[in-house]
mmCIF file of C-alpha atoms in Angstrom:
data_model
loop_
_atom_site.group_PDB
_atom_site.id
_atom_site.type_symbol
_atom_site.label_atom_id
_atom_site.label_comp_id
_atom_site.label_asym_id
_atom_site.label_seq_id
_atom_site.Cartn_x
_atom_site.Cartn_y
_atom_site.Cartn_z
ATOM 1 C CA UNK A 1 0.000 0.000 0.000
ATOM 2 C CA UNK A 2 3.051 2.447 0.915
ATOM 3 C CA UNK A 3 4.435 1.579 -2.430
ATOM 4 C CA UNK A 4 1.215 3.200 -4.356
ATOM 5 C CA UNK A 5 1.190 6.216 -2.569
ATOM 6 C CA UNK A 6 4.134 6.893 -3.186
ATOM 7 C CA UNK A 7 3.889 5.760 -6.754
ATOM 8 C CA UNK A 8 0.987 8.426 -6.662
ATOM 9 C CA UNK A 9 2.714 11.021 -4.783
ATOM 10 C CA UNK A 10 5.289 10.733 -7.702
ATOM 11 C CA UNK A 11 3.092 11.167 -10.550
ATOM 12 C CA UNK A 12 0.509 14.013 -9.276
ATOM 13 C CA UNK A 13 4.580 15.709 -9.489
ATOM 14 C CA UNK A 14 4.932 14.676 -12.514
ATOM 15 C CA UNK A 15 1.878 16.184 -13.819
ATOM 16 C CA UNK A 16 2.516 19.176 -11.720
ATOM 17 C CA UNK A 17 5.562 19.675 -13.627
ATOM 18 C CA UNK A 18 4.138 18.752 -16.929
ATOM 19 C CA UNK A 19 2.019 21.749 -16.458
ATOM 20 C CA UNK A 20 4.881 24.714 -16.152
ATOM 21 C CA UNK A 21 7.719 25.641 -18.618
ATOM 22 C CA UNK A 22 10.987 24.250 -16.304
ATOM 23 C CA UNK A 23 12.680 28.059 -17.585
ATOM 24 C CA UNK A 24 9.915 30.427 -17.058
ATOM 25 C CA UNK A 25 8.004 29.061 -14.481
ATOM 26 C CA UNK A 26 4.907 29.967 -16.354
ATOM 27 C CA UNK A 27 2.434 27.193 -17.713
ATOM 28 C CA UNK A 28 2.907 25.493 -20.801
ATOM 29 C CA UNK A 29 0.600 25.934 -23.298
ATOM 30 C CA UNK A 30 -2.108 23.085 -22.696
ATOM 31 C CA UNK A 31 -2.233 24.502 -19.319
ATOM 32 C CA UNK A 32 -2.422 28.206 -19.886
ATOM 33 C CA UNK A 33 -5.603 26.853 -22.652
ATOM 34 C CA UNK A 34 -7.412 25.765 -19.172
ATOM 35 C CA UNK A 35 -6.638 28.081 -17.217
ATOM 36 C CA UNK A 36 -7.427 31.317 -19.739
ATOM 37 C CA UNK A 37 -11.088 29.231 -20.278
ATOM 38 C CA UNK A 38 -11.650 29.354 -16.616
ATOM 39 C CA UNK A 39 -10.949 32.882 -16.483
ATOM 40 C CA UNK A 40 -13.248 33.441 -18.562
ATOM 41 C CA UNK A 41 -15.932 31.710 -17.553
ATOM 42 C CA UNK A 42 -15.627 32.961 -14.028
ATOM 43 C CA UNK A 43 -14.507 36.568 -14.040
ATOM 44 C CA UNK A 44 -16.450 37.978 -16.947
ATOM 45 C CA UNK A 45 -13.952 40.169 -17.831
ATOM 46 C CA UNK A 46 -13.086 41.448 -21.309
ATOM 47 C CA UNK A 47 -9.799 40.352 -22.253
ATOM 48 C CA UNK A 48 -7.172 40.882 -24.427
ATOM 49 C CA UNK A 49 -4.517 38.296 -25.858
ATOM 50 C CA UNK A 50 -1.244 38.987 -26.015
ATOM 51 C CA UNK A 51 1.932 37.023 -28.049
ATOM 52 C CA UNK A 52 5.152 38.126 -27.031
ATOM 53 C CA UNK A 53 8.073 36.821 -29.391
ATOM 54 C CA UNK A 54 11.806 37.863 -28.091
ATOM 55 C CA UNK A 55 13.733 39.844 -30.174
ATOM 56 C CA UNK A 56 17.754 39.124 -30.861
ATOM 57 C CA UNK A 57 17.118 36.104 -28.762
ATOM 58 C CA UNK A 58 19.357 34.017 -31.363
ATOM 59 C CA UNK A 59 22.289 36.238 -31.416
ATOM 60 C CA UNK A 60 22.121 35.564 -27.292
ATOM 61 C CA UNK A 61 22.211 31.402 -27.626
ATOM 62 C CA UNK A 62 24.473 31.811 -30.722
ATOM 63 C CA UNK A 63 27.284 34.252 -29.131
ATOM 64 C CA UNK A 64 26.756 32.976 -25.636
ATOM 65 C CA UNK A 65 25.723 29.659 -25.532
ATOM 66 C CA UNK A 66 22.416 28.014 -24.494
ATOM 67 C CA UNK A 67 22.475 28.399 -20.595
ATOM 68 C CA UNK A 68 22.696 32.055 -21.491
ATOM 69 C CA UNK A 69 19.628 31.605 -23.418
ATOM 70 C CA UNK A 70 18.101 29.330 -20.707
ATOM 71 C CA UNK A 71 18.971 32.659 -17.938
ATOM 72 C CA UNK A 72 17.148 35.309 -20.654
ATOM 73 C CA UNK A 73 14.188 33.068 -20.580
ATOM 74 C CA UNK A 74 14.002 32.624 -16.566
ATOM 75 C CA UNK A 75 14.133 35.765 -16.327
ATOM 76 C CA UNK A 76 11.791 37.026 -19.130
ATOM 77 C CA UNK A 77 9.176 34.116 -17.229
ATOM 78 C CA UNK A 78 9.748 36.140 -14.444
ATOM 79 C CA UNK A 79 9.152 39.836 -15.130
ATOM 80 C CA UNK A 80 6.172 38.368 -16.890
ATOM 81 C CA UNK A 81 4.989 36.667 -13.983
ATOM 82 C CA UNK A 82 5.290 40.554 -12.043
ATOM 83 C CA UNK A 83 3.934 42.457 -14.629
ATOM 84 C CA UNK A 84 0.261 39.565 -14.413
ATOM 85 C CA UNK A 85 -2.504 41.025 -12.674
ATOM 86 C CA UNK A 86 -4.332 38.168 -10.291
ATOM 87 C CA UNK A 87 -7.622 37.642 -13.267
ATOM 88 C CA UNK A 88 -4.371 37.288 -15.517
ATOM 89 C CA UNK A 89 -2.750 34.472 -17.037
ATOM 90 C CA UNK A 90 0.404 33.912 -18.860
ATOM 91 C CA UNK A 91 2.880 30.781 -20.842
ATOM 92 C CA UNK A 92 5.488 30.230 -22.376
ATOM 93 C CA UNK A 93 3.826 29.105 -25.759
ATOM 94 C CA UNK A 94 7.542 27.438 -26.941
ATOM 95 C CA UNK A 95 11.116 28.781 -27.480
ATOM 96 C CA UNK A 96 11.395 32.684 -27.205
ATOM 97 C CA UNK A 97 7.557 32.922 -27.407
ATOM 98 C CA UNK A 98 5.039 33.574 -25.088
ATOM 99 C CA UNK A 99 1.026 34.256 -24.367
ATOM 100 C CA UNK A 100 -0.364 36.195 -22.251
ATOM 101 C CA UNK A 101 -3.988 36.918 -21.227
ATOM 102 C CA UNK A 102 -4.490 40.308 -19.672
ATOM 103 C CA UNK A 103 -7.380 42.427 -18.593
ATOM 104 C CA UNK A 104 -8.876 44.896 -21.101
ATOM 105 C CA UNK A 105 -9.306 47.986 -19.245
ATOM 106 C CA UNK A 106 -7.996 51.266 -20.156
ATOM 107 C CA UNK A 107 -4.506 51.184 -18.394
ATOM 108 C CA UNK A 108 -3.582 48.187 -21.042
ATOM 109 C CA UNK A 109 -1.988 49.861 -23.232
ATOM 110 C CA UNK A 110 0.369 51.231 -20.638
ATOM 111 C CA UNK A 111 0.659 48.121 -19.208
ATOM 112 C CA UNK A 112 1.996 46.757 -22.407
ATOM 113 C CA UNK A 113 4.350 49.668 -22.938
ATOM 114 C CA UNK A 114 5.853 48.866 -19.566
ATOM 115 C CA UNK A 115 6.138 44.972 -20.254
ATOM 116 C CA UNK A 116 7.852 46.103 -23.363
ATOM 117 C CA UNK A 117 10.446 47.879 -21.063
ATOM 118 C CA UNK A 118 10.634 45.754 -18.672
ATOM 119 C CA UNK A 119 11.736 42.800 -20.887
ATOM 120 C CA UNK A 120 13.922 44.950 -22.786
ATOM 121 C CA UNK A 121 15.837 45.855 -19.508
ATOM 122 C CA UNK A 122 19.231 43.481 -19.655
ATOM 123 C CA UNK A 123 19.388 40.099 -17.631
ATOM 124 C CA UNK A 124 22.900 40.053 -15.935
ATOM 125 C CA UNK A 125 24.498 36.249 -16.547
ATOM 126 C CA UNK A 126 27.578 35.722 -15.349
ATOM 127 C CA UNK A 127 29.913 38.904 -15.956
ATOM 128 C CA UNK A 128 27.663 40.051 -18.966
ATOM 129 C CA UNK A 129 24.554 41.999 -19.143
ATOM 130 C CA UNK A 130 22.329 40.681 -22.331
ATOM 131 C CA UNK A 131 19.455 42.327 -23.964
ATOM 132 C CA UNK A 132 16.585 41.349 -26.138
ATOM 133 C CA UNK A 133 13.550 43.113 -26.861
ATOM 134 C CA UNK A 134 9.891 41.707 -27.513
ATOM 135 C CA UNK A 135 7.305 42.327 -30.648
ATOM 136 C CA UNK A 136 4.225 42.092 -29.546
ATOM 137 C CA UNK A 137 1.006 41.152 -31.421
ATOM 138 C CA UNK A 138 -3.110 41.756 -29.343
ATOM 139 C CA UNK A 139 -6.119 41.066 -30.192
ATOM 140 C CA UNK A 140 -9.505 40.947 -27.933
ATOM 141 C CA UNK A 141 -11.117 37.801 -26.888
ATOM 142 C CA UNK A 142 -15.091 38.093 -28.274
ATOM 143 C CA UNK A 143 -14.736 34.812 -29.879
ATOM 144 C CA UNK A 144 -12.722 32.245 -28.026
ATOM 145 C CA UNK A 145 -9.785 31.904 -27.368
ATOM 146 C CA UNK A 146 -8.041 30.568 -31.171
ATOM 147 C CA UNK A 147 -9.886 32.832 -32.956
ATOM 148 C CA UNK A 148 -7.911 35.575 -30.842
ATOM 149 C CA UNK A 149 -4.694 33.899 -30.643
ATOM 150 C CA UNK A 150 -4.820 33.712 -34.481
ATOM 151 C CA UNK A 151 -5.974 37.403 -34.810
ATOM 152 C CA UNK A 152 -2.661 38.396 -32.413
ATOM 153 C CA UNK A 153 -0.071 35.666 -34.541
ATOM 154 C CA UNK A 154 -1.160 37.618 -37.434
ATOM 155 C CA UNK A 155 -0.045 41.045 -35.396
ATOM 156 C CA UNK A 156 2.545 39.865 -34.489
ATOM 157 C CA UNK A 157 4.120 38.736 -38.082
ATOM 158 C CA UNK A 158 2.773 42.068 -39.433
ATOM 159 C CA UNK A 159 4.647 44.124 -36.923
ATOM 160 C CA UNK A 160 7.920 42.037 -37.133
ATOM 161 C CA UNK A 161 7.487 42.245 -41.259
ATOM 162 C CA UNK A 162 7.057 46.169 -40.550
ATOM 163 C CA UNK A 163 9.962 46.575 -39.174
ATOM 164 C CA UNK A 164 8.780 47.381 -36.068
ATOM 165 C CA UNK A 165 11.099 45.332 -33.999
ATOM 166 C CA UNK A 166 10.469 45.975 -30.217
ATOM 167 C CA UNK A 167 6.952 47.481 -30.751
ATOM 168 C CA UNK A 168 2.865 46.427 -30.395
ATOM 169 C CA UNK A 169 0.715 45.844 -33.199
ATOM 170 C CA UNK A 170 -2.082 46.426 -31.579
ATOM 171 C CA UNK A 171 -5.449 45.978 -33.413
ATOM 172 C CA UNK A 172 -7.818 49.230 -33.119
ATOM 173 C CA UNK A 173 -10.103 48.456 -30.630
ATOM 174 C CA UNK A 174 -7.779 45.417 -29.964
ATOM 175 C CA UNK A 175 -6.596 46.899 -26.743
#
């Protein structure tokens, strides 16, 4: 009997773990899908989605090597995690991308602006101070969730194909 609870104890980790990116500490995507539905269901809230993508994070793993990489990615996971507001819910969607979930209200676009900055600031790694910045692409949840996250992909591409390296592309009325 001892030996299946702690056969259980070890999987419920397992799952646990399966749930949040190891670097960012934020869920992975399957798990930020649940937890962005529950939201909202239960908080009735207008949202807005948000993909992130990194900016010069190659150059970073190229020059500096991977664990490098892995440290801008902790620490990206992290400002991320301070910049959420508690009806808020974030992921790390795969490599140097991420989604978030935030509140429409009208202190978003502010909020963005300083999640911009904040990202941009350098993460100190060893004797070095790296940098990357972030494109982001919005667009408002009205009809579920991959209609949105297809709407902001598409804002996303169109700001990086812009130019616009660093900078929203934020839909009118789309934020």
């Amino acid at each position: 009997m001892r030996a299946l609870t702690e056969e259980r104890g070890h999987l419920l980790t397992e799952l646990a773990d399966a749930r949040i990116d190891p670097l960012s500490g934020l869920a992975v995507r399957r798990a930020f899908t649940r937890n962005a539905t529950e939201l909202l269901r239960a908080t009735g809230h207008r949202y807005c989605l948000l993909l992130l993508d990194l900016d010069e994070f190659k150059p970073v793993n190229d020059q500096f090597g991977h664990a490098a990489g892995d440290a801008v990615l902790t620490e990206v996971g992290a400002r991320i995690t301070r910049w959420l507001g508690p009806t808020e819910t974030a992921a790390r969607s795969g490599g140097d991308e991420f989604v978030v979930m935030a509140a429409q209200d009208a202190r978003l676009l502010a909020r963005i602006r300083a999640l911009r900055e904040a990202i941009a600031e350098p993460v100190a790694y060893q004797d070095l101070h790296l940098t990357v910045g972030v494109t982001v692409g919005s667009a408002e949840v009205t009809d579920g969730l991959s209609k949105a996250l297809g709407e902001a992909d598409q804002a996303m591409y169109k700001a990086k194909g812009s130019g616009r390296r660093g900078r929203s592309a934020i839909t009118p009325g789309h934020a």
